[in-house]
mmCIF file of C-alpha atoms in Angstrom:
data_model
loop_
_atom_site.group_PDB
_atom_site.id
_atom_site.type_symbol
_atom_site.label_atom_id
_atom_site.label_comp_id
_atom_site.label_asym_id
_atom_site.label_seq_id
_atom_site.Cartn_x
_atom_site.Cartn_y
_atom_site.Cartn_z
ATOM 1 C CA UNK A 1 46.629 132.420 40.122
ATOM 2 C CA UNK A 2 50.046 133.103 38.425
ATOM 3 C CA UNK A 3 50.217 136.085 40.967
ATOM 4 C CA UNK A 4 49.412 133.633 43.747
ATOM 5 C CA UNK A 5 51.841 130.936 43.070
ATOM 6 C CA UNK A 6 54.930 133.400 42.142
ATOM 7 C CA UNK A 7 54.578 134.597 45.689
ATOM 8 C CA UNK A 8 54.470 131.759 47.697
ATOM 9 C CA UNK A 9 57.531 129.925 45.632
ATOM 10 C CA UNK A 10 59.001 133.327 46.855
ATOM 11 C CA UNK A 11 58.168 133.111 50.291
ATOM 12 C CA UNK A 12 59.396 129.724 50.776
ATOM 13 C CA UNK A 13 62.570 130.414 48.979
ATOM 14 C CA UNK A 14 63.076 132.960 51.778
ATOM 15 C CA UNK A 15 62.480 130.408 54.480
ATOM 16 C CA UNK A 16 64.381 128.068 53.150
ATOM 17 C CA UNK A 17 67.159 130.923 53.125
ATOM 18 C CA UNK A 18 66.789 131.913 56.447
ATOM 19 C CA UNK A 19 66.866 128.774 58.063
ATOM 20 C CA UNK A 20 70.094 127.894 55.779
ATOM 21 C CA UNK A 21 71.736 131.058 57.154
ATOM 22 C CA UNK A 22 70.749 130.572 60.848
ATOM 23 C CA UNK A 23 71.693 127.140 60.915
ATOM 24 C CA UNK A 24 75.485 128.617 59.126
ATOM 25 C CA UNK A 25 75.626 130.838 62.000
ATOM 26 C CA UNK A 26 74.910 128.599 64.718
ATOM 27 C CA UNK A 27 77.852 126.190 63.435
ATOM 28 C CA UNK A 28 80.175 129.129 63.617
ATOM 29 C CA UNK A 29 79.397 130.690 66.446
ATOM 30 C CA UNK A 30 78.094 128.407 68.975
ATOM 31 C CA UNK A 31 77.279 130.424 71.691
ATOM 32 C CA UNK A 32 80.395 132.054 72.756
ATOM 33 C CA UNK A 33 79.102 134.711 75.279
ATOM 34 C CA UNK A 34 77.861 132.179 77.454
ATOM 35 C CA UNK A 35 81.030 129.851 76.686
ATOM 36 C CA UNK A 36 82.886 132.864 77.501
ATOM 37 C CA UNK A 37 81.368 133.873 81.011
ATOM 38 C CA UNK A 38 81.664 130.133 82.189
ATOM 39 C CA UNK A 39 85.292 130.078 81.628
ATOM 40 C CA UNK A 40 85.542 133.312 83.394
ATOM 41 C CA UNK A 41 83.810 131.669 86.396
ATOM 42 C CA UNK A 42 85.740 128.777 86.219
ATOM 43 C CA UNK A 43 89.132 130.451 86.153
ATOM 44 C CA UNK A 44 87.881 132.949 89.154
ATOM 45 C CA UNK A 45 86.662 129.769 91.333
ATOM 46 C CA UNK A 46 90.113 128.508 90.726
ATOM 47 C CA UNK A 47 91.917 131.389 91.533
ATOM 48 C CA UNK A 48 90.264 132.092 94.617
ATOM 49 C CA UNK A 49 90.538 127.553 95.532
ATOM 50 C CA UNK A 50 87.118 127.357 95.942
ATOM 51 C CA UNK A 51 86.620 125.641 92.751
ATOM 52 C CA UNK A 52 89.437 123.246 90.639
ATOM 53 C CA UNK A 53 89.200 122.938 87.376
ATOM 54 C CA UNK A 54 89.908 119.196 87.301
ATOM 55 C CA UNK A 55 91.283 119.262 83.456
ATOM 56 C CA UNK A 56 93.989 121.772 84.518
ATOM 57 C CA UNK A 57 96.855 120.116 86.921
ATOM 58 C CA UNK A 58 98.402 122.209 89.625
ATOM 59 C CA UNK A 59 102.727 122.182 90.122
ATOM 60 C CA UNK A 60 102.857 118.801 92.139
ATOM 61 C CA UNK A 61 99.907 117.057 91.992
ATOM 62 C CA UNK A 62 101.853 114.714 89.225
ATOM 63 C CA UNK A 63 104.796 114.626 92.046
ATOM 64 C CA UNK A 64 105.816 113.011 94.918
ATOM 65 C CA UNK A 65 102.709 112.015 96.343
ATOM 66 C CA UNK A 66 101.194 109.861 93.598
ATOM 67 C CA UNK A 67 104.726 108.296 93.681
ATOM 68 C CA UNK A 68 103.980 106.696 97.062
ATOM 69 C CA UNK A 69 101.636 103.503 96.236
ATOM 70 C CA UNK A 70 104.526 102.636 93.902
ATOM 71 C CA UNK A 71 107.450 103.070 95.805
ATOM 72 C CA UNK A 72 105.614 101.025 98.928
ATOM 73 C CA UNK A 73 105.334 98.410 96.513
ATOM 74 C CA UNK A 74 108.662 98.001 95.723
ATOM 75 C CA UNK A 75 109.629 98.276 98.497
ATOM 76 C CA UNK A 76 107.098 95.680 100.626
ATOM 77 C CA UNK A 77 108.063 92.726 101.730
ATOM 78 C CA UNK A 78 106.479 89.246 101.177
ATOM 79 C CA UNK A 79 103.655 90.212 103.993
ATOM 80 C CA UNK A 80 103.320 93.640 102.466
ATOM 81 C CA UNK A 81 105.258 95.262 105.385
ATOM 82 C CA UNK A 82 107.996 98.162 104.897
ATOM 83 C CA UNK A 83 110.681 99.725 106.930
ATOM 84 C CA UNK A 84 110.758 103.727 106.699
ATOM 85 C CA UNK A 85 112.243 106.372 108.450
ATOM 86 C CA UNK A 86 111.877 110.525 108.629
ATOM 87 C CA UNK A 87 115.545 112.654 107.202
ATOM 88 C CA UNK A 88 116.290 115.930 106.719
ATOM 89 C CA UNK A 89 119.079 118.244 105.671
ATOM 90 C CA UNK A 90 120.608 118.063 109.350
ATOM 91 C CA UNK A 91 120.433 114.840 109.408
ATOM 92 C CA UNK A 92 122.129 113.900 106.285
ATOM 93 C CA UNK A 93 124.967 115.880 106.566
ATOM 94 C CA UNK A 94 128.801 113.785 105.771
ATOM 95 C CA UNK A 95 129.016 112.077 108.803
ATOM 96 C CA UNK A 96 125.834 112.167 110.785
ATOM 97 C CA UNK A 97 123.198 109.896 112.114
ATOM 98 C CA UNK A 98 121.869 108.670 108.681
ATOM 99 C CA UNK A 99 125.861 107.943 107.674
ATOM 100 C CA UNK A 100 126.030 105.910 110.931
ATOM 101 C CA UNK A 101 121.936 104.539 110.581
ATOM 102 C CA UNK A 102 122.870 102.503 107.215
ATOM 103 C CA UNK A 103 126.404 101.683 108.054
ATOM 104 C CA UNK A 104 124.613 99.558 110.808
ATOM 105 C CA UNK A 105 122.332 97.750 108.706
ATOM 106 C CA UNK A 106 125.029 96.755 106.053
ATOM 107 C CA UNK A 107 127.302 95.363 109.541
ATOM 108 C CA UNK A 108 124.237 93.819 111.382
ATOM 109 C CA UNK A 109 123.105 90.559 111.736
ATOM 110 C CA UNK A 110 121.531 89.435 108.555
ATOM 111 C CA UNK A 111 120.191 93.572 108.286
ATOM 112 C CA UNK A 112 121.723 94.712 104.822
ATOM 113 C CA UNK A 113 119.330 92.763 102.925
ATOM 114 C CA UNK A 114 116.407 95.122 104.998
ATOM 115 C CA UNK A 115 118.118 98.183 103.075
ATOM 116 C CA UNK A 116 115.387 96.921 99.875
ATOM 117 C CA UNK A 117 112.307 96.878 102.072
ATOM 118 C CA UNK A 118 113.890 101.146 103.747
ATOM 119 C CA UNK A 119 111.957 104.086 102.186
ATOM 120 C CA UNK A 120 113.317 106.958 103.251
ATOM 121 C CA UNK A 121 111.409 109.921 103.740
ATOM 122 C CA UNK A 122 112.748 112.946 103.079
ATOM 123 C CA UNK A 123 111.887 116.767 104.559
ATOM 124 C CA UNK A 124 113.501 118.528 102.195
ATOM 125 C CA UNK A 125 115.376 119.126 98.955
ATOM 126 C CA UNK A 126 118.579 118.701 100.275
ATOM 127 C CA UNK A 127 117.784 115.619 102.192
ATOM 128 C CA UNK A 128 116.125 114.183 98.983
ATOM 129 C CA UNK A 129 118.792 114.925 96.476
ATOM 130 C CA UNK A 130 120.892 113.213 99.049
ATOM 131 C CA UNK A 131 118.623 110.340 99.668
ATOM 132 C CA UNK A 132 118.680 110.065 95.225
ATOM 133 C CA UNK A 133 122.133 109.155 95.046
ATOM 134 C CA UNK A 134 122.768 106.625 97.987
ATOM 135 C CA UNK A 135 119.422 105.056 97.956
ATOM 136 C CA UNK A 136 116.504 103.740 95.655
ATOM 137 C CA UNK A 137 113.253 104.195 97.860
ATOM 138 C CA UNK A 138 113.703 107.885 98.340
ATOM 139 C CA UNK A 139 109.925 109.675 98.768
ATOM 140 C CA UNK A 140 109.732 113.597 99.230
ATOM 141 C CA UNK A 141 107.514 114.455 102.520
ATOM 142 C CA UNK A 142 105.133 117.338 101.789
ATOM 143 C CA UNK A 143 106.151 120.043 104.622
ATOM 144 C CA UNK A 144 102.934 121.926 104.349
ATOM 145 C CA UNK A 145 105.084 124.946 103.766
ATOM 146 C CA UNK A 146 106.798 124.125 106.977
ATOM 147 C CA UNK A 147 110.892 124.539 107.064
ATOM 148 C CA UNK A 148 111.628 120.834 108.306
ATOM 149 C CA UNK A 149 115.597 120.768 106.932
ATOM 150 C CA UNK A 150 117.118 121.875 110.156
ATOM 151 C CA UNK A 151 117.618 120.256 113.628
ATOM 152 C CA UNK A 152 114.134 120.607 115.612
ATOM 153 C CA UNK A 153 114.134 122.003 119.133
ATOM 154 C CA UNK A 154 112.163 119.734 121.305
ATOM 155 C CA UNK A 155 108.437 120.806 121.465
ATOM 156 C CA UNK A 156 108.921 123.611 119.587
ATOM 157 C CA UNK A 157 105.920 124.488 117.362
ATOM 158 C CA UNK A 158 107.506 123.373 113.951
ATOM 159 C CA UNK A 159 109.113 120.006 116.108
ATOM 160 C CA UNK A 160 105.261 119.223 116.699
ATOM 161 C CA UNK A 161 104.192 120.276 113.367
ATOM 162 C CA UNK A 162 106.459 117.196 111.982
ATOM 163 C CA UNK A 163 105.579 114.467 114.789
ATOM 164 C CA UNK A 164 101.800 115.036 113.898
ATOM 165 C CA UNK A 165 102.549 115.282 110.180
ATOM 166 C CA UNK A 166 104.678 112.054 110.536
ATOM 167 C CA UNK A 167 101.980 110.675 112.147
ATOM 168 C CA UNK A 168 99.626 111.635 109.280
ATOM 169 C CA UNK A 169 101.857 110.081 106.407
ATOM 170 C CA UNK A 170 102.307 106.707 108.834
ATOM 171 C CA UNK A 171 98.594 106.515 108.653
ATOM 172 C CA UNK A 172 98.544 107.000 104.974
ATOM 173 C CA UNK A 173 100.947 103.640 104.694
ATOM 174 C CA UNK A 174 98.361 101.705 106.456
ATOM 175 C CA UNK A 175 95.287 102.992 104.914
ATOM 176 C CA UNK A 176 97.055 102.112 101.291
ATOM 177 C CA UNK A 177 97.327 98.574 102.622
ATOM 178 C CA UNK A 178 100.850 98.127 103.811
ATOM 179 C CA UNK A 179 101.885 97.415 107.433
ATOM 180 C CA UNK A 180 104.798 99.287 108.678
ATOM 181 C CA UNK A 181 107.907 99.008 110.932
ATOM 182 C CA UNK A 182 109.386 103.406 112.110
ATOM 183 C CA UNK A 183 112.228 103.589 113.150
ATOM 184 C CA UNK A 184 113.899 107.038 113.812
ATOM 185 C CA UNK A 185 117.780 107.833 112.288
ATOM 186 C CA UNK A 186 119.251 108.165 115.552
ATOM 187 C CA UNK A 187 118.575 104.268 115.924
ATOM 188 C CA UNK A 188 121.340 101.700 115.052
ATOM 189 C CA UNK A 189 120.046 98.278 114.027
ATOM 190 C CA UNK A 190 121.869 94.819 114.639
ATOM 191 C CA UNK A 191 119.166 92.523 114.191
ATOM 192 C CA UNK A 192 115.788 92.351 112.977
ATOM 193 C CA UNK A 193 113.603 93.916 115.078
ATOM 194 C CA UNK A 194 110.327 91.908 113.988
ATOM 195 C CA UNK A 195 111.586 88.394 115.041
ATOM 196 C CA UNK A 196 110.698 89.930 118.410
ATOM 197 C CA UNK A 197 107.059 90.835 117.790
ATOM 198 C CA UNK A 198 104.219 88.639 117.894
ATOM 199 C CA UNK A 199 101.931 87.658 114.973
ATOM 200 C CA UNK A 200 98.753 88.399 116.343
ATOM 201 C CA UNK A 201 100.001 92.341 117.364
ATOM 202 C CA UNK A 202 98.492 94.795 115.838
ATOM 203 C CA UNK A 203 100.708 97.905 117.235
ATOM 204 C CA UNK A 204 104.180 97.600 118.827
ATOM 205 C CA UNK A 205 106.201 100.339 120.101
ATOM 206 C CA UNK A 206 109.550 101.399 121.689
ATOM 207 C CA UNK A 207 109.758 102.024 125.566
ATOM 208 C CA UNK A 208 112.416 104.169 127.758
ATOM 209 C CA UNK A 209 112.497 101.597 130.323
ATOM 210 C CA UNK A 210 110.659 98.033 130.369
ATOM 211 C CA UNK A 211 109.145 97.428 133.901
ATOM 212 C CA UNK A 212 108.320 93.009 134.544
ATOM 213 C CA UNK A 213 108.104 90.768 131.478
ATOM 214 C CA UNK A 214 104.665 91.503 130.394
ATOM 215 C CA UNK A 215 104.659 93.204 127.247
ATOM 216 C CA UNK A 216 100.873 93.434 126.619
ATOM 217 C CA UNK A 217 101.033 95.528 130.409
ATOM 218 C CA UNK A 218 101.192 99.146 128.580
ATOM 219 C CA UNK A 219 101.992 100.628 132.133
ATOM 220 C CA UNK A 220 105.194 101.427 130.300
ATOM 221 C CA UNK A 221 106.897 104.773 129.240
ATOM 222 C CA UNK A 222 105.888 105.275 125.227
ATOM 223 C CA UNK A 223 109.074 105.899 123.037
ATOM 224 C CA UNK A 224 107.599 106.735 119.496
ATOM 225 C CA UNK A 225 110.665 105.987 118.173
ATOM 226 C CA UNK A 226 110.142 102.740 117.075
ATOM 227 C CA UNK A 227 106.938 101.838 116.281
ATOM 228 C CA UNK A 228 105.669 98.792 114.316
ATOM 229 C CA UNK A 229 101.956 98.798 112.917
ATOM 230 C CA UNK A 230 99.795 96.090 111.261
ATOM 231 C CA UNK A 231 97.828 96.775 108.117
ATOM 232 C CA UNK A 232 94.166 96.502 108.808
ATOM 233 C CA UNK A 233 91.088 98.454 109.310
ATOM 234 C CA UNK A 234 91.431 98.893 113.032
ATOM 235 C CA UNK A 235 94.490 100.071 113.040
ATOM 236 C CA UNK A 236 94.174 102.871 110.625
ATOM 237 C CA UNK A 237 90.641 103.785 113.090
ATOM 238 C CA UNK A 238 93.487 103.507 115.548
ATOM 239 C CA UNK A 239 95.365 105.862 113.955
ATOM 240 C CA UNK A 240 92.654 108.193 112.938
ATOM 241 C CA UNK A 241 91.465 108.191 116.584
ATOM 242 C CA UNK A 242 94.729 109.451 117.790
ATOM 243 C CA UNK A 243 95.336 112.283 115.224
ATOM 244 C CA UNK A 244 91.613 113.436 116.741
ATOM 245 C CA UNK A 245 92.311 113.303 120.308
ATOM 246 C CA UNK A 246 95.008 116.012 119.883
ATOM 247 C CA UNK A 247 91.792 118.959 119.611
ATOM 248 C CA UNK A 248 91.363 117.594 123.406
ATOM 249 C CA UNK A 249 94.858 117.845 124.504
ATOM 250 C CA UNK A 250 96.188 120.845 122.007
ATOM 251 C CA UNK A 251 100.247 121.249 122.894
ATOM 252 C CA UNK A 252 101.107 117.723 122.654
ATOM 253 C CA UNK A 253 103.298 115.517 120.572
ATOM 254 C CA UNK A 254 102.211 112.496 119.062
ATOM 255 C CA UNK A 255 104.088 110.505 121.729
ATOM 256 C CA UNK A 256 102.876 111.827 124.923
ATOM 257 C CA UNK A 257 99.118 111.708 123.588
ATOM 258 C CA UNK A 258 99.954 108.275 123.020
ATOM 259 C CA UNK A 259 101.127 107.530 126.435
ATOM 260 C CA UNK A 260 98.106 109.263 127.463
ATOM 261 C CA UNK A 261 95.796 107.451 125.920
ATOM 262 C CA UNK A 262 97.475 104.145 125.221
ATOM 263 C CA UNK A 263 94.641 102.325 126.615
ATOM 264 C CA UNK A 264 91.545 104.026 125.826
ATOM 265 C CA UNK A 265 92.736 103.880 121.849
ATOM 266 C CA UNK A 266 93.696 100.317 122.479
ATOM 267 C CA UNK A 267 90.071 99.619 123.608
ATOM 268 C CA UNK A 268 87.982 101.551 121.225
ATOM 269 C CA UNK A 269 89.152 100.016 118.339
ATOM 270 C CA UNK A 270 89.681 96.610 119.476
ATOM 271 C CA UNK A 271 93.921 96.564 118.709
ATOM 272 C CA UNK A 272 96.340 94.383 120.356
ATOM 273 C CA UNK A 273 98.975 96.817 121.775
ATOM 274 C CA UNK A 274 102.525 95.864 123.209
ATOM 275 C CA UNK A 275 105.474 97.492 124.109
ATOM 276 C CA UNK A 276 108.736 95.556 122.979
ATOM 277 C CA UNK A 277 110.984 94.301 125.821
ATOM 278 C CA UNK A 278 114.267 96.949 126.235
ATOM 279 C CA UNK A 279 116.753 93.716 126.091
ATOM 280 C CA UNK A 280 115.861 94.157 122.171
ATOM 281 C CA UNK A 281 114.906 97.700 121.259
ATOM 282 C CA UNK A 282 117.808 99.229 123.666
ATOM 283 C CA UNK A 283 118.909 103.070 124.535
ATOM 284 C CA UNK A 284 120.400 105.154 126.691
ATOM 285 C CA UNK A 285 116.909 105.386 128.724
ATOM 286 C CA UNK A 286 118.096 102.266 130.786
ATOM 287 C CA UNK A 287 122.139 102.271 130.005
ATOM 288 C CA UNK A 288 123.098 102.656 133.451
ATOM 289 C CA UNK A 289 119.579 100.602 134.822
ATOM 290 C CA UNK A 290 120.477 97.613 132.324
ATOM 291 C CA UNK A 291 123.668 96.165 130.580
ATOM 292 C CA UNK A 292 123.848 95.898 127.409
ATOM 293 C CA UNK A 293 123.876 92.005 126.014
ATOM 294 C CA UNK A 294 124.681 92.256 122.169
ATOM 295 C CA UNK A 295 123.577 88.238 121.945
ATOM 296 C CA UNK A 296 119.994 89.698 122.267
ATOM 297 C CA UNK A 297 119.692 93.503 121.082
ATOM 298 C CA UNK A 298 118.164 94.193 117.488
ATOM 299 C CA UNK A 299 118.154 98.006 117.964
ATOM 300 C CA UNK A 300 119.968 100.731 120.324
ATOM 301 C CA UNK A 301 118.026 104.204 120.593
ATOM 302 C CA UNK A 302 120.177 107.834 121.292
ATOM 303 C CA UNK A 303 116.963 108.187 123.571
ATOM 304 C CA UNK A 304 117.216 110.321 126.831
ATOM 305 C CA UNK A 305 119.924 112.642 125.228
ATOM 306 C CA UNK A 306 120.012 116.525 123.649
ATOM 307 C CA UNK A 307 121.747 117.701 120.747
ATOM 308 C CA UNK A 308 122.689 116.065 117.735
ATOM 309 C CA UNK A 309 126.456 116.300 118.780
ATOM 310 C CA UNK A 310 125.843 114.407 121.691
ATOM 311 C CA UNK A 311 123.836 111.867 119.719
ATOM 312 C CA UNK A 312 125.950 111.370 117.357
ATOM 313 C CA UNK A 313 129.220 111.242 119.645
ATOM 314 C CA UNK A 314 127.203 108.246 122.529
ATOM 315 C CA UNK A 315 125.849 106.853 119.191
ATOM 316 C CA UNK A 316 129.216 105.796 117.687
ATOM 317 C CA UNK A 317 130.972 104.411 120.709
ATOM 318 C CA UNK A 318 127.922 102.004 120.861
ATOM 319 C CA UNK A 319 128.428 100.949 117.263
ATOM 320 C CA UNK A 320 132.259 100.438 118.036
ATOM 321 C CA UNK A 321 131.115 98.471 120.649
ATOM 322 C CA UNK A 322 129.322 96.303 118.695
ATOM 323 C CA UNK A 323 131.779 95.969 115.778
ATOM 324 C CA UNK A 324 134.322 94.186 118.612
ATOM 325 C CA UNK A 325 131.292 92.499 119.282
ATOM 326 C CA UNK A 326 130.968 90.588 116.399
ATOM 327 C CA UNK A 327 134.294 90.448 115.611
ATOM 328 C CA UNK A 328 135.254 88.302 118.431
ATOM 329 C CA UNK A 329 131.847 86.319 118.567
ATOM 330 C CA UNK A 330 131.675 85.412 114.700
ATOM 331 C CA UNK A 331 130.422 81.520 115.379
ATOM 332 C CA UNK A 332 128.183 82.571 118.030
ATOM 333 C CA UNK A 333 126.061 85.423 116.694
ATOM 334 C CA UNK A 334 122.426 84.468 115.992
ATOM 335 C CA UNK A 335 119.172 86.624 114.953
#
């Protein structure tokens, strides 16, 4: 009987010791083989782009792209409208278009306060560095590896890529809930052009030439150098339809495609669209047909001109004319 009890005691003690040993091993090494395999797979998937470990941030993930909502919030007017322009190294050189563009805001009729609503979107590192020295609202545009620093030849591959990327950026601003006025840098501002756009309009664009007196008549040649878009689900859908349509017409820039499909796009998405009279948004396309009236002009565009040098020379002449007009008409200037 004593022998049986001793045997049972031995078996019990041995069982307890085995259990304790197993528990100690597990706590010290929680299945290292499985974890090593899992980590190896995750690293491999991340490396080939199929899957990204969410705990690891890629360079740039916390960069300019994430700052856009903050920049838009700082720039927004009371109705969440911002003004924006795109620039690159070629356009920001000393004495270049960007200097003239900013100068026009400072000397226009009540346009200087609009600078606090202006977001300058830069296409390359040098333009961004320049912007940070002269303006508080700068955004580094993700170029996707393309070189947008130099002057872009009209309708060349990089030019088309830049124009469509710009179109997508405008759509993103709308999707974040902000209306915008987009203006090319080869446009000088004399007055606030928003005062010439009806409240009920969803989308407005400048035109090379303006026929008749009906801004809602879309039978005009579009010019994407000046665009106004009101943030709403329908304008976001309008932009999506615009971008998707490029697949049907490869090789066209966003302006030419809009011109071709403007009625179709507006009708499909319920967007109220109009062109702004060139009496208010002037340009060189109509310089020989229409006399500049500085009592009405809000902006003037160096359109229908080829080359940065020619744009600079001709636009400087217009800005000098404006300065003379303003100096001799200080008591009659109005919005």
